[in-house]
Amino acid sequence: MASILTGGLVAFIVATGISFGFFYPTFKEREVKISENTTASLLQHMENTLSLVENYMENVAATVEQNNDIQNYLKNPDAKNSTSASVRLNNLTSYMGMIRGIAIAGQNAPTIDSMTNIGAEDYKIIESDEFQKMTETGFSRSYSSVYQTKIGSKSYFTVAYARNYYLNNQWCTIVMFVNLNNTLKDVRGLAGNSLDAWYLVDSTGNTFYEYGLEDDIADARKAAEQNDDQKNDSKNKRKALTGDIVFHNKSATCGYEVVSIVNQESIWMVLFPYIAGLF
């Protein structure tokens, strides 16, 4: 009887091992694919946000071209016209919640802004050498690195988007200060529990947001740097690092990047209910 029980137990263990060995790669790939798709969705959300910003910039430019108060300022930048034009710019910020402020500079008119919700870091963008060079370069456009500015007690993750236009026979540069707080909140929600850690990189190569443990971020960064030459190849978005999986996606449209990591332990924890069920 004992030998029969022992033999049955051995047979059960062998069958379980074979079963697990057969199904494990499939289950693991399924979980890794979920994490891979989640990483892609984070980047897609950033792309969608910046696409909305660029579309709204066209609406702003059309308004600037047609608005008498703004045109009067660009032609005759005195104090009275400046105030009237700033009020009009302020109105434009109310039509799209993520646009915190707007500034405009003419070829013969100093920069003015929408008066409210403009922080010290925003003014540094306007006063920077990069901005001054851009205003002298035809139909150019530019994104700043993502930065934080504080207005009152509230802090804002911000990217400034600037573009040159030739309107009514004169050049002007329009700058929109984009509040990314809600976008980052959405991204955190999309990430959920599918990723152990992740970080975002803007078009200037600046890492502006990190989520997860420092060690996981460091591991993800190391793997991303090692794989840097291949990050635009869809076949090389994954990189194994001591059993962990790192994803590195870069946008072809806006230049932003998302790097994420899923630990081997997390994959095992997801598969644990199946393993337990075998016994």
JSON list of C-alpha atoms in Angstrom, two decimals, residues 15-253:
[
{"chain": "A", "resi": 15, "resn": "ALA", "atom": "CA", "xyz": [2.79, 15.31, -13.88]},
{"chain": "A", "resi": 16, "resn": "THR", "atom": "CA", "xyz": [2.46, 18.62, -12.05]},
{"chain": "A", "resi": 17, "resn": "GLY", "atom": "CA", "xyz": [6.01, 19.60, -12.95]},
{"chain": "A", "resi": 18, "resn": "ILE", "atom": "CA", "xyz": [5.47, 18.72, -16.59]},
{"chain": "A", "resi": 19, "resn": "SER", "atom": "CA", "xyz": [2.17, 20.59, -16.63]},
{"chain": "A", "resi": 20, "resn": "PHE", "atom": "CA", "xyz": [3.70, 23.67, -15.03]},
{"chain": "A", "resi": 21, "resn": "GLY", "atom": "CA", "xyz": [6.73, 23.55, -17.30]},
{"chain": "A", "resi": 22, "resn": "PHE", "atom": "CA", "xyz": [4.43, 23.42, -20.30]},
{"chain": "A", "resi": 23, "resn": "PHE", "atom": "CA", "xyz": [2.04, 26.20, -19.26]},
{"chain": "A", "resi": 24, "resn": "TYR", "atom": "CA", "xyz": [4.46, 28.56, -17.46]},
{"chain": "A", "resi": 25, "resn": "PRO", "atom": "CA", "xyz": [5.96, 30.20, -20.59]},
{"chain": "A", "resi": 26, "resn": "THR", "atom": "CA", "xyz": [2.45, 30.88, -21.92]},
{"chain": "A", "resi": 27, "resn": "PHE", "atom": "CA", "xyz": [1.19, 32.39, -18.68]},
{"chain": "A", "resi": 28, "resn": "LYS", "atom": "CA", "xyz": [4.38, 34.40, -18.23]},
{"chain": "A", "resi": 29, "resn": "GLU", "atom": "CA", "xyz": [4.19, 35.77, -21.77]},
{"chain": "A", "resi": 30, "resn": "ARG", "atom": "CA", "xyz": [0.58, 36.78, -21.18]},
{"chain": "A", "resi": 31, "resn": "GLU", "atom": "CA", "xyz": [1.48, 38.78, -18.08]},
{"chain": "A", "resi": 32, "resn": "VAL", "atom": "CA", "xyz": [4.52, 40.34, -19.73]},
{"chain": "A", "resi": 33, "resn": "LYS", "atom": "CA", "xyz": [2.38, 41.33, -22.71]},
{"chain": "A", "resi": 34, "resn": "ILE", "atom": "CA", "xyz": [-0.06, 43.10, -20.38]},
{"chain": "A", "resi": 35, "resn": "SER", "atom": "CA", "xyz": [2.83, 45.11, -18.95]},
{"chain": "A", "resi": 36, "resn": "GLU", "atom": "CA", "xyz": [4.18, 45.83, -22.42]},
{"chain": "A", "resi": 37, "resn": "ASN", "atom": "CA", "xyz": [0.78, 47.11, -23.59]},
{"chain": "A", "resi": 38, "resn": "THR", "atom": "CA", "xyz": [0.46, 49.21, -20.43]},
{"chain": "A", "resi": 39, "resn": "THR", "atom": "CA", "xyz": [3.81, 50.88, -21.14]},
{"chain": "A", "resi": 40, "resn": "ALA", "atom": "CA", "xyz": [2.68, 51.64, -24.68]},
{"chain": "A", "resi": 41, "resn": "SER", "atom": "CA", "xyz": [-0.56, 53.15, -23.36]},
{"chain": "A", "resi": 42, "resn": "LEU", "atom": "CA", "xyz": [1.39, 55.55, -21.11]},
{"chain": "A", "resi": 43, "resn": "LEU", "atom": "CA", "xyz": [3.33, 56.87, -24.09]},
{"chain": "A", "resi": 44, "resn": "GLN", "atom": "CA", "xyz": [0.16, 57.07, -26.19]},
{"chain": "A", "resi": 45, "resn": "HIS", "atom": "CA", "xyz": [-1.48, 59.24, -23.53]},
{"chain": "A", "resi": 46, "resn": "MET", "atom": "CA", "xyz": [1.45, 61.65, -23.55]},
{"chain": "A", "resi": 47, "resn": "GLU", "atom": "CA", "xyz": [1.30, 61.79, -27.36]},
{"chain": "A", "resi": 48, "resn": "ASN", "atom": "CA", "xyz": [-2.44, 62.50, -27.26]},
{"chain": "A", "resi": 49, "resn": "THR", "atom": "CA", "xyz": [-1.93, 65.33, -24.78]},
{"chain": "A", "resi": 50, "resn": "LEU", "atom": "CA", "xyz": [0.71, 67.05, -26.90]},
{"chain": "A", "resi": 51, "resn": "SER", "atom": "CA", "xyz": [-1.38, 66.55, -30.03]},
{"chain": "A", "resi": 52, "resn": "LEU", "atom": "CA", "xyz": [-4.26, 68.40, -28.34]},
{"chain": "A", "resi": 53, "resn": "VAL", "atom": "CA", "xyz": [-1.85, 71.19, -27.41]},
{"chain": "A", "resi": 54, "resn": "GLU", "atom": "CA", "xyz": [-0.61, 71.57, -30.98]},
{"chain": "A", "resi": 55, "resn": "ASN", "atom": "CA", "xyz": [-4.16, 71.63, -32.35]},
{"chain": "A", "resi": 56, "resn": "TYR", "atom": "CA", "xyz": [-5.19, 74.26, -29.83]},
{"chain": "A", "resi": 57, "resn": "MET", "atom": "CA", "xyz": [-2.18, 76.36, -30.78]},
{"chain": "A", "resi": 58, "resn": "GLU", "atom": "CA", "xyz": [-3.66, 76.64, -34.29]},
{"chain": "A", "resi": 59, "resn": "ASN", "atom": "CA", "xyz": [-6.89, 77.98, -32.78]},
{"chain": "A", "resi": 60, "resn": "VAL", "atom": "CA", "xyz": [-4.94, 80.49, -30.72]},
{"chain": "A", "resi": 61, "resn": "ALA", "atom": "CA", "xyz": [-3.00, 81.66, -33.78]},
{"chain": "A", "resi": 62, "resn": "ALA", "atom": "CA", "xyz": [-6.24, 82.15, -35.72]},
{"chain": "A", "resi": 63, "resn": "THR", "atom": "CA", "xyz": [-7.62, 84.24, -32.86]},
{"chain": "A", "resi": 64, "resn": "VAL", "atom": "CA", "xyz": [-4.43, 86.31, -32.64]},
{"chain": "A", "resi": 65, "resn": "GLU", "atom": "CA", "xyz": [-4.64, 87.02, -36.35]},
{"chain": "A", "resi": 66, "resn": "GLN", "atom": "CA", "xyz": [-8.26, 88.19, -36.14]},
{"chain": "A", "resi": 67, "resn": "ASN", "atom": "CA", "xyz": [-8.40, 89.89, -32.74]},
{"chain": "A", "resi": 68, "resn": "ASN", "atom": "CA", "xyz": [-8.19, 93.68, -32.95]},
{"chain": "A", "resi": 69, "resn": "ASP", "atom": "CA", "xyz": [-6.84, 94.18, -29.42]},
{"chain": "A", "resi": 70, "resn": "ILE", "atom": "CA", "xyz": [-3.91, 91.82, -29.95]},
{"chain": "A", "resi": 71, "resn": "GLN", "atom": "CA", "xyz": [-3.18, 93.15, -33.44]},
{"chain": "A", "resi": 72, "resn": "ASN", "atom": "CA", "xyz": [-3.25, 96.73, -32.17]},
{"chain": "A", "resi": 73, "resn": "TYR", "atom": "CA", "xyz": [-0.66, 95.80, -29.53]},
{"chain": "A", "resi": 74, "resn": "LEU", "atom": "CA", "xyz": [1.62, 94.11, -32.06]},
{"chain": "A", "resi": 75, "resn": "LYS", "atom": "CA", "xyz": [1.49, 97.21, -34.26]},
{"chain": "A", "resi": 76, "resn": "ASN", "atom": "CA", "xyz": [1.58, 99.78, -31.47]},
{"chain": "A", "resi": 77, "resn": "PRO", "atom": "CA", "xyz": [2.86, 98.23, -28.20]},
{"chain": "A", "resi": 78, "resn": "ASP", "atom": "CA", "xyz": [1.91, 100.95, -25.75]},
{"chain": "A", "resi": 79, "resn": "ALA", "atom": "CA", "xyz": [0.60, 100.41, -22.19]},
{"chain": "A", "resi": 80, "resn": "LYS", "atom": "CA", "xyz": [-3.10, 100.70, -23.10]},
{"chain": "A", "resi": 81, "resn": "ASN", "atom": "CA", "xyz": [-2.87, 98.23, -25.97]},
{"chain": "A", "resi": 82, "resn": "SER", "atom": "CA", "xyz": [-0.77, 95.90, -23.83]},
{"chain": "A", "resi": 83, "resn": "THR", "atom": "CA", "xyz": [-3.46, 95.64, -21.15]},
{"chain": "A", "resi": 84, "resn": "SER", "atom": "CA", "xyz": [-6.24, 95.02, -23.68]},
{"chain": "A", "resi": 85, "resn": "ALA", "atom": "CA", "xyz": [-4.20, 92.35, -25.47]},
{"chain": "A", "resi": 86, "resn": "SER", "atom": "CA", "xyz": [-3.32, 90.59, -22.20]},
{"chain": "A", "resi": 87, "resn": "VAL", "atom": "CA", "xyz": [-7.02, 90.39, -21.31]},
{"chain": "A", "resi": 88, "resn": "ARG", "atom": "CA", "xyz": [-7.69, 88.69, -24.65]},
{"chain": "A", "resi": 89, "resn": "LEU", "atom": "CA", "xyz": [-4.88, 86.21, -24.06]},
{"chain": "A", "resi": 90, "resn": "ASN", "atom": "CA", "xyz": [-6.32, 85.47, -20.63]},
{"chain": "A", "resi": 91, "resn": "ASN", "atom": "CA", "xyz": [-9.67, 84.66, -22.23]},
{"chain": "A", "resi": 92, "resn": "LEU", "atom": "CA", "xyz": [-7.96, 82.10, -24.47]},
{"chain": "A", "resi": 93, "resn": "THR", "atom": "CA", "xyz": [-6.70, 80.15, -21.44]},
{"chain": "A", "resi": 94, "resn": "SER", "atom": "CA", "xyz": [-10.26, 79.60, -20.21]},
{"chain": "A", "resi": 95, "resn": "TYR", "atom": "CA", "xyz": [-11.26, 77.54, -23.26]},
{"chain": "A", "resi": 96, "resn": "MET", "atom": "CA", "xyz": [-8.86, 74.66, -22.57]},
{"chain": "A", "resi": 97, "resn": "GLY", "atom": "CA", "xyz": [-8.17, 73.62, -19.00]},
{"chain": "A", "resi": 98, "resn": "MET", "atom": "CA", "xyz": [-4.63, 72.36, -19.45]},
{"chain": "A", "resi": 99, "resn": "ILE", "atom": "CA", "xyz": [-3.43, 75.70, -20.90]},
{"chain": "A", "resi": 100, "resn": "ARG", "atom": "CA", "xyz": [-2.35, 77.56, -17.78]},
{"chain": "A", "resi": 101, "resn": "GLY", "atom": "CA", "xyz": [-1.05, 80.67, -19.51]},
{"chain": "A", "resi": 102, "resn": "ILE", "atom": "CA", "xyz": [-0.21, 82.19, -22.89]},
{"chain": "A", "resi": 103, "resn": "ALA", "atom": "CA", "xyz": [2.43, 84.69, -23.95]},
{"chain": "A", "resi": 104, "resn": "ILE", "atom": "CA", "xyz": [3.08, 86.44, -27.24]},
{"chain": "A", "resi": 105, "resn": "ALA", "atom": "CA", "xyz": [5.98, 88.43, -28.65]},
{"chain": "A", "resi": 106, "resn": "GLY", "atom": "CA", "xyz": [5.95, 90.49, -31.85]},
{"chain": "A", "resi": 107, "resn": "GLN", "atom": "CA", "xyz": [8.88, 91.37, -34.09]},
{"chain": "A", "resi": 108, "resn": "ASN", "atom": "CA", "xyz": [8.58, 94.95, -32.84]},
{"chain": "A", "resi": 109, "resn": "ALA", "atom": "CA", "xyz": [6.61, 94.34, -29.64]},
{"chain": "A", "resi": 110, "resn": "PRO", "atom": "CA", "xyz": [7.88, 93.10, -26.25]},
{"chain": "A", "resi": 111, "resn": "THR", "atom": "CA", "xyz": [6.52, 89.87, -24.81]},
{"chain": "A", "resi": 112, "resn": "ILE", "atom": "CA", "xyz": [3.20, 90.10, -22.96]},
{"chain": "A", "resi": 113, "resn": "ASP", "atom": "CA", "xyz": [1.29, 87.34, -21.20]},
{"chain": "A", "resi": 114, "resn": "SER", "atom": "CA", "xyz": [-2.16, 86.38, -19.99]},
{"chain": "A", "resi": 115, "resn": "MET", "atom": "CA", "xyz": [-1.49, 87.97, -16.58]},
{"chain": "A", "resi": 116, "resn": "THR", "atom": "CA", "xyz": [-2.75, 85.21, -14.25]},
{"chain": "A", "resi": 117, "resn": "ASN", "atom": "CA", "xyz": [-1.31, 81.78, -13.39]},
{"chain": "A", "resi": 118, "resn": "ILE", "atom": "CA", "xyz": [2.15, 82.64, -14.68]},
{"chain": "A", "resi": 119, "resn": "GLY", "atom": "CA", "xyz": [5.03, 81.55, -12.44]},
{"chain": "A", "resi": 120, "resn": "ALA", "atom": "CA", "xyz": [8.69, 82.50, -12.08]},
{"chain": "A", "resi": 121, "resn": "GLU", "atom": "CA", "xyz": [9.88, 79.47, -14.04]},
{"chain": "A", "resi": 122, "resn": "ASP", "atom": "CA", "xyz": [7.57, 80.43, -16.92]},
{"chain": "A", "resi": 123, "resn": "TYR", "atom": "CA", "xyz": [9.23, 83.83, -17.20]},
{"chain": "A", "resi": 124, "resn": "LYS", "atom": "CA", "xyz": [12.64, 82.13, -17.27]},
{"chain": "A", "resi": 125, "resn": "ILE", "atom": "CA", "xyz": [11.52, 80.26, -20.39]},
{"chain": "A", "resi": 126, "resn": "ILE", "atom": "CA", "xyz": [10.51, 83.50, -22.09]},
{"chain": "A", "resi": 127, "resn": "GLU", "atom": "CA", "xyz": [13.78, 85.19, -21.11]},
{"chain": "A", "resi": 128, "resn": "SER", "atom": "CA", "xyz": [16.02, 82.27, -22.10]},
{"chain": "A", "resi": 129, "resn": "ASP", "atom": "CA", "xyz": [18.53, 82.43, -24.94]},
{"chain": "A", "resi": 130, "resn": "GLU", "atom": "CA", "xyz": [16.85, 79.42, -26.58]},
{"chain": "A", "resi": 131, "resn": "PHE", "atom": "CA", "xyz": [13.55, 81.28, -26.77]},
{"chain": "A", "resi": 132, "resn": "GLN", "atom": "CA", "xyz": [15.17, 84.40, -28.16]},
{"chain": "A", "resi": 133, "resn": "LYS", "atom": "CA", "xyz": [16.91, 82.37, -30.87]},
{"chain": "A", "resi": 134, "resn": "MET", "atom": "CA", "xyz": [13.68, 80.62, -31.79]},
{"chain": "A", "resi": 135, "resn": "THR", "atom": "CA", "xyz": [11.84, 83.93, -32.31]},
{"chain": "A", "resi": 136, "resn": "GLU", "atom": "CA", "xyz": [14.39, 84.75, -35.01]},
{"chain": "A", "resi": 137, "resn": "THR", "atom": "CA", "xyz": [14.08, 81.47, -36.89]},
{"chain": "A", "resi": 138, "resn": "GLY", "atom": "CA", "xyz": [11.19, 81.53, -39.38]},
{"chain": "A", "resi": 139, "resn": "PHE", "atom": "CA", "xyz": [8.36, 79.04, -39.05]},
{"chain": "A", "resi": 140, "resn": "SER", "atom": "CA", "xyz": [9.94, 77.12, -36.19]},
{"chain": "A", "resi": 141, "resn": "ARG", "atom": "CA", "xyz": [8.36, 75.43, -33.20]},
{"chain": "A", "resi": 142, "resn": "SER", "atom": "CA", "xyz": [9.80, 74.16, -29.96]},
{"chain": "A", "resi": 143, "resn": "TYR", "atom": "CA", "xyz": [8.98, 72.35, -26.73]},
{"chain": "A", "resi": 144, "resn": "SER", "atom": "CA", "xyz": [10.81, 73.19, -23.54]},
{"chain": "A", "resi": 145, "resn": "SER", "atom": "CA", "xyz": [11.94, 70.54, -21.12]},
{"chain": "A", "resi": 146, "resn": "VAL", "atom": "CA", "xyz": [9.27, 69.70, -18.55]},
{"chain": "A", "resi": 147, "resn": "TYR", "atom": "CA", "xyz": [9.73, 71.76, -15.39]},
{"chain": "A", "resi": 148, "resn": "GLN", "atom": "CA", "xyz": [7.88, 72.56, -12.20]},
{"chain": "A", "resi": 149, "resn": "THR", "atom": "CA", "xyz": [6.66, 75.98, -11.18]},
{"chain": "A", "resi": 150, "resn": "LYS", "atom": "CA", "xyz": [4.74, 77.07, -8.11]},
{"chain": "A", "resi": 151, "resn": "ILE", "atom": "CA", "xyz": [1.84, 79.50, -8.13]},
{"chain": "A", "resi": 152, "resn": "GLY", "atom": "CA", "xyz": [0.53, 80.25, -4.68]},
{"chain": "A", "resi": 153, "resn": "SER", "atom": "CA", "xyz": [0.56, 76.95, -2.80]},
{"chain": "A", "resi": 154, "resn": "LYS", "atom": "CA", "xyz": [0.14, 74.74, -5.88]},
{"chain": "A", "resi": 155, "resn": "SER", "atom": "CA", "xyz": [2.92, 73.19, -7.91]},
{"chain": "A", "resi": 156, "resn": "TYR", "atom": "CA", "xyz": [2.55, 72.49, -11.63]},
{"chain": "A", "resi": 157, "resn": "PHE", "atom": "CA", "xyz": [4.40, 70.13, -13.94]},
{"chain": "A", "resi": 158, "resn": "THR", "atom": "CA", "xyz": [4.66, 72.27, -17.07]},
{"chain": "A", "resi": 159, "resn": "VAL", "atom": "CA", "xyz": [5.89, 72.14, -20.63]},
{"chain": "A", "resi": 160, "resn": "ALA", "atom": "CA", "xyz": [6.07, 75.31, -22.72]},
{"chain": "A", "resi": 161, "resn": "TYR", "atom": "CA", "xyz": [5.17, 75.01, -26.38]},
{"chain": "A", "resi": 162, "resn": "ALA", "atom": "CA", "xyz": [6.26, 77.87, -28.65]},
{"chain": "A", "resi": 163, "resn": "ARG", "atom": "CA", "xyz": [5.66, 78.46, -32.32]},
{"chain": "A", "resi": 164, "resn": "ASN", "atom": "CA", "xyz": [6.40, 81.26, -34.78]},
{"chain": "A", "resi": 165, "resn": "TYR", "atom": "CA", "xyz": [3.72, 82.60, -37.10]},
{"chain": "A", "resi": 166, "resn": "TYR", "atom": "CA", "xyz": [3.62, 85.17, -39.88]},
{"chain": "A", "resi": 167, "resn": "LEU", "atom": "CA", "xyz": [0.29, 86.93, -39.36]},
{"chain": "A", "resi": 168, "resn": "ASN", "atom": "CA", "xyz": [-0.91, 90.12, -41.01]},
{"chain": "A", "resi": 169, "resn": "ASN", "atom": "CA", "xyz": [2.50, 90.79, -42.57]},
{"chain": "A", "resi": 170, "resn": "GLN", "atom": "CA", "xyz": [4.50, 90.48, -39.35]},
{"chain": "A", "resi": 171, "resn": "TRP", "atom": "CA", "xyz": [6.19, 87.77, -37.35]},
{"chain": "A", "resi": 172, "resn": "CYS", "atom": "CA", "xyz": [5.08, 86.81, -33.86]},
{"chain": "A", "resi": 173, "resn": "THR", "atom": "CA", "xyz": [5.86, 84.03, -31.42]},
{"chain": "A", "resi": 174, "resn": "ILE", "atom": "CA", "xyz": [3.13, 82.43, -29.34]},
{"chain": "A", "resi": 175, "resn": "VAL", "atom": "CA", "xyz": [3.95, 80.42, -26.20]},
{"chain": "A", "resi": 176, "resn": "MET", "atom": "CA", "xyz": [1.52, 78.21, -24.31]},
{"chain": "A", "resi": 177, "resn": "PHE", "atom": "CA", "xyz": [2.29, 76.98, -20.80]},
{"chain": "A", "resi": 178, "resn": "VAL", "atom": "CA", "xyz": [0.76, 73.52, -20.53]},
{"chain": "A", "resi": 179, "resn": "ASN", "atom": "CA", "xyz": [-0.25, 72.10, -17.15]},
{"chain": "A", "resi": 180, "resn": "LEU", "atom": "CA", "xyz": [0.61, 68.37, -17.12]},
{"chain": "A", "resi": 181, "resn": "ASN", "atom": "CA", "xyz": [-0.71, 67.59, -13.62]},
{"chain": "A", "resi": 182, "resn": "ASN", "atom": "CA", "xyz": [-3.91, 65.92, -14.83]},
{"chain": "A", "resi": 183, "resn": "THR", "atom": "CA", "xyz": [-2.07, 64.12, -17.60]},
{"chain": "A", "resi": 184, "resn": "LEU", "atom": "CA", "xyz": [0.34, 62.60, -15.08]},
{"chain": "A", "resi": 185, "resn": "LYS", "atom": "CA", "xyz": [-2.57, 61.64, -12.85]},
{"chain": "A", "resi": 186, "resn": "ASP", "atom": "CA", "xyz": [-4.14, 59.83, -15.80]},
{"chain": "A", "resi": 187, "resn": "VAL", "atom": "CA", "xyz": [-0.84, 58.10, -16.57]},
{"chain": "A", "resi": 188, "resn": "ARG", "atom": "CA", "xyz": [-0.55, 56.84, -12.98]},
{"chain": "A", "resi": 189, "resn": "GLY", "atom": "CA", "xyz": [-4.05, 55.44, -13.29]},
{"chain": "A", "resi": 190, "resn": "LEU", "atom": "CA", "xyz": [-3.23, 53.70, -16.56]},
{"chain": "A", "resi": 191, "resn": "ALA", "atom": "CA", "xyz": [-0.09, 52.14, -15.07]},
{"chain": "A", "resi": 192, "resn": "GLY", "atom": "CA", "xyz": [-2.05, 50.69, -12.15]},
{"chain": "A", "resi": 193, "resn": "ASN", "atom": "CA", "xyz": [-0.36, 47.58, -10.76]},
{"chain": "A", "resi": 194, "resn": "SER", "atom": "CA", "xyz": [0.90, 46.30, -14.09]},
{"chain": "A", "resi": 195, "resn": "LEU", "atom": "CA", "xyz": [4.34, 47.88, -13.67]},
{"chain": "A", "resi": 196, "resn": "ASP", "atom": "CA", "xyz": [6.70, 47.87, -10.68]},
{"chain": "A", "resi": 197, "resn": "ALA", "atom": "CA", "xyz": [8.37, 51.14, -11.67]},
{"chain": "A", "resi": 198, "resn": "TRP", "atom": "CA", "xyz": [8.48, 53.54, -14.59]},
{"chain": "A", "resi": 199, "resn": "TYR", "atom": "CA", "xyz": [9.72, 56.96, -15.58]},
{"chain": "A", "resi": 200, "resn": "LEU", "atom": "CA", "xyz": [9.02, 59.55, -18.28]},
{"chain": "A", "resi": 201, "resn": "VAL", "atom": "CA", "xyz": [11.55, 61.40, -20.44]},
{"chain": "A", "resi": 202, "resn": "ASP", "atom": "CA", "xyz": [10.70, 64.52, -22.44]},
{"chain": "A", "resi": 203, "resn": "SER", "atom": "CA", "xyz": [11.89, 65.50, -25.92]},
{"chain": "A", "resi": 204, "resn": "THR", "atom": "CA", "xyz": [15.01, 67.17, -24.54]},
{"chain": "A", "resi": 205, "resn": "GLY", "atom": "CA", "xyz": [16.16, 63.97, -22.78]},
{"chain": "A", "resi": 206, "resn": "ASN", "atom": "CA", "xyz": [15.13, 65.22, -19.34]},
{"chain": "A", "resi": 207, "resn": "THR", "atom": "CA", "xyz": [13.63, 62.66, -16.94]},
{"chain": "A", "resi": 208, "resn": "PHE", "atom": "CA", "xyz": [10.74, 64.57, -15.40]},
{"chain": "A", "resi": 209, "resn": "TYR", "atom": "CA", "xyz": [8.65, 61.96, -13.59]},
{"chain": "A", "resi": 210, "resn": "GLU", "atom": "CA", "xyz": [9.46, 58.73, -11.75]},
{"chain": "A", "resi": 211, "resn": "TYR", "atom": "CA", "xyz": [7.20, 56.21, -10.06]},
{"chain": "A", "resi": 212, "resn": "GLY", "atom": "CA", "xyz": [8.37, 53.23, -8.03]},
{"chain": "A", "resi": 213, "resn": "LEU", "atom": "CA", "xyz": [11.31, 52.21, -5.85]},
{"chain": "A", "resi": 214, "resn": "GLU", "atom": "CA", "xyz": [14.67, 53.86, -6.48]},
{"chain": "A", "resi": 215, "resn": "ASP", "atom": "CA", "xyz": [16.40, 50.50, -7.03]},
{"chain": "A", "resi": 216, "resn": "ASP", "atom": "CA", "xyz": [13.84, 49.51, -9.67]},
{"chain": "A", "resi": 217, "resn": "ILE", "atom": "CA", "xyz": [14.20, 52.89, -11.40]},
{"chain": "A", "resi": 218, "resn": "ALA", "atom": "CA", "xyz": [17.99, 52.48, -11.38]},
{"chain": "A", "resi": 219, "resn": "ASP", "atom": "CA", "xyz": [17.74, 48.99, -12.90]},
{"chain": "A", "resi": 220, "resn": "ALA", "atom": "CA", "xyz": [15.34, 50.20, -15.58]},
{"chain": "A", "resi": 221, "resn": "ARG", "atom": "CA", "xyz": [17.60, 53.15, -16.42]},
{"chain": "A", "resi": 222, "resn": "LYS", "atom": "CA", "xyz": [20.64, 50.89, -16.68]},
{"chain": "A", "resi": 223, "resn": "ALA", "atom": "CA", "xyz": [18.88, 48.51, -19.07]},
{"chain": "A", "resi": 224, "resn": "ALA", "atom": "CA", "xyz": [17.49, 51.39, -21.15]},
{"chain": "A", "resi": 225, "resn": "GLU", "atom": "CA", "xyz": [20.93, 52.94, -21.52]},
{"chain": "A", "resi": 226, "resn": "GLN", "atom": "CA", "xyz": [22.42, 49.62, -22.58]},
{"chain": "A", "resi": 227, "resn": "ASN", "atom": "CA", "xyz": [19.69, 49.23, -25.17]},
{"chain": "A", "resi": 228, "resn": "ASP", "atom": "CA", "xyz": [19.74, 52.86, -26.28]},
{"chain": "A", "resi": 229, "resn": "ASP", "atom": "CA", "xyz": [20.80, 52.25, -29.86]},
{"chain": "A", "resi": 230, "resn": "GLN", "atom": "CA", "xyz": [17.87, 49.90, -30.45]},
{"chain": "A", "resi": 231, "resn": "LYS", "atom": "CA", "xyz": [15.02, 51.64, -28.60]},
{"chain": "A", "resi": 232, "resn": "ASN", "atom": "CA", "xyz": [13.19, 52.63, -31.81]},
{"chain": "A", "resi": 233, "resn": "ASP", "atom": "CA", "xyz": [13.15, 49.02, -33.06]},
{"chain": "A", "resi": 234, "resn": "SER", "atom": "CA", "xyz": [9.88, 47.35, -32.08]},
{"chain": "A", "resi": 235, "resn": "LYS", "atom": "CA", "xyz": [11.73, 44.05, -31.73]},
{"chain": "A", "resi": 236, "resn": "ASN", "atom": "CA", "xyz": [13.95, 45.50, -29.04]},
{"chain": "A", "resi": 237, "resn": "LYS", "atom": "CA", "xyz": [11.49, 47.18, -26.70]},
{"chain": "A", "resi": 238, "resn": "ARG", "atom": "CA", "xyz": [12.04, 44.43, -24.15]},
{"chain": "A", "resi": 239, "resn": "LYS", "atom": "CA", "xyz": [15.25, 43.77, -22.32]},
{"chain": "A", "resi": 240, "resn": "ALA", "atom": "CA", "xyz": [15.81, 41.08, -19.71]},
{"chain": "A", "resi": 241, "resn": "LEU", "atom": "CA", "xyz": [17.81, 42.10, -16.66]},
{"chain": "A", "resi": 242, "resn": "THR", "atom": "CA", "xyz": [18.55, 39.31, -14.15]},
{"chain": "A", "resi": 243, "resn": "GLY", "atom": "CA", "xyz": [15.09, 37.85, -14.73]},
{"chain": "A", "resi": 244, "resn": "ASP", "atom": "CA", "xyz": [13.30, 41.23, -14.75]},
{"chain": "A", "resi": 245, "resn": "ILE", "atom": "CA", "xyz": [11.76, 42.69, -17.90]},
{"chain": "A", "resi": 246, "resn": "VAL", "atom": "CA", "xyz": [12.38, 46.29, -18.97]},
{"chain": "A", "resi": 247, "resn": "PHE", "atom": "CA", "xyz": [10.37, 48.09, -21.64]},
{"chain": "A", "resi": 248, "resn": "HIS", "atom": "CA", "xyz": [11.68, 51.17, -23.44]},
{"chain": "A", "resi": 249, "resn": "ASN", "atom": "CA", "xyz": [9.34, 52.99, -25.81]},
{"chain": "A", "resi": 250, "resn": "LYS", "atom": "CA", "xyz": [10.09, 56.23, -27.65]},
{"chain": "A", "resi": 251, "resn": "SER", "atom": "CA", "xyz": [7.54, 58.29, -29.57]},
{"chain": "A", "resi": 252, "resn": "ALA", "atom": "CA", "xyz": [8.24, 58.93, -33.23]},
{"chain": "A", "resi": 253, "resn": "THR", "atom": "CA", "xyz": [5.98, 62.01, -33.16]}
]
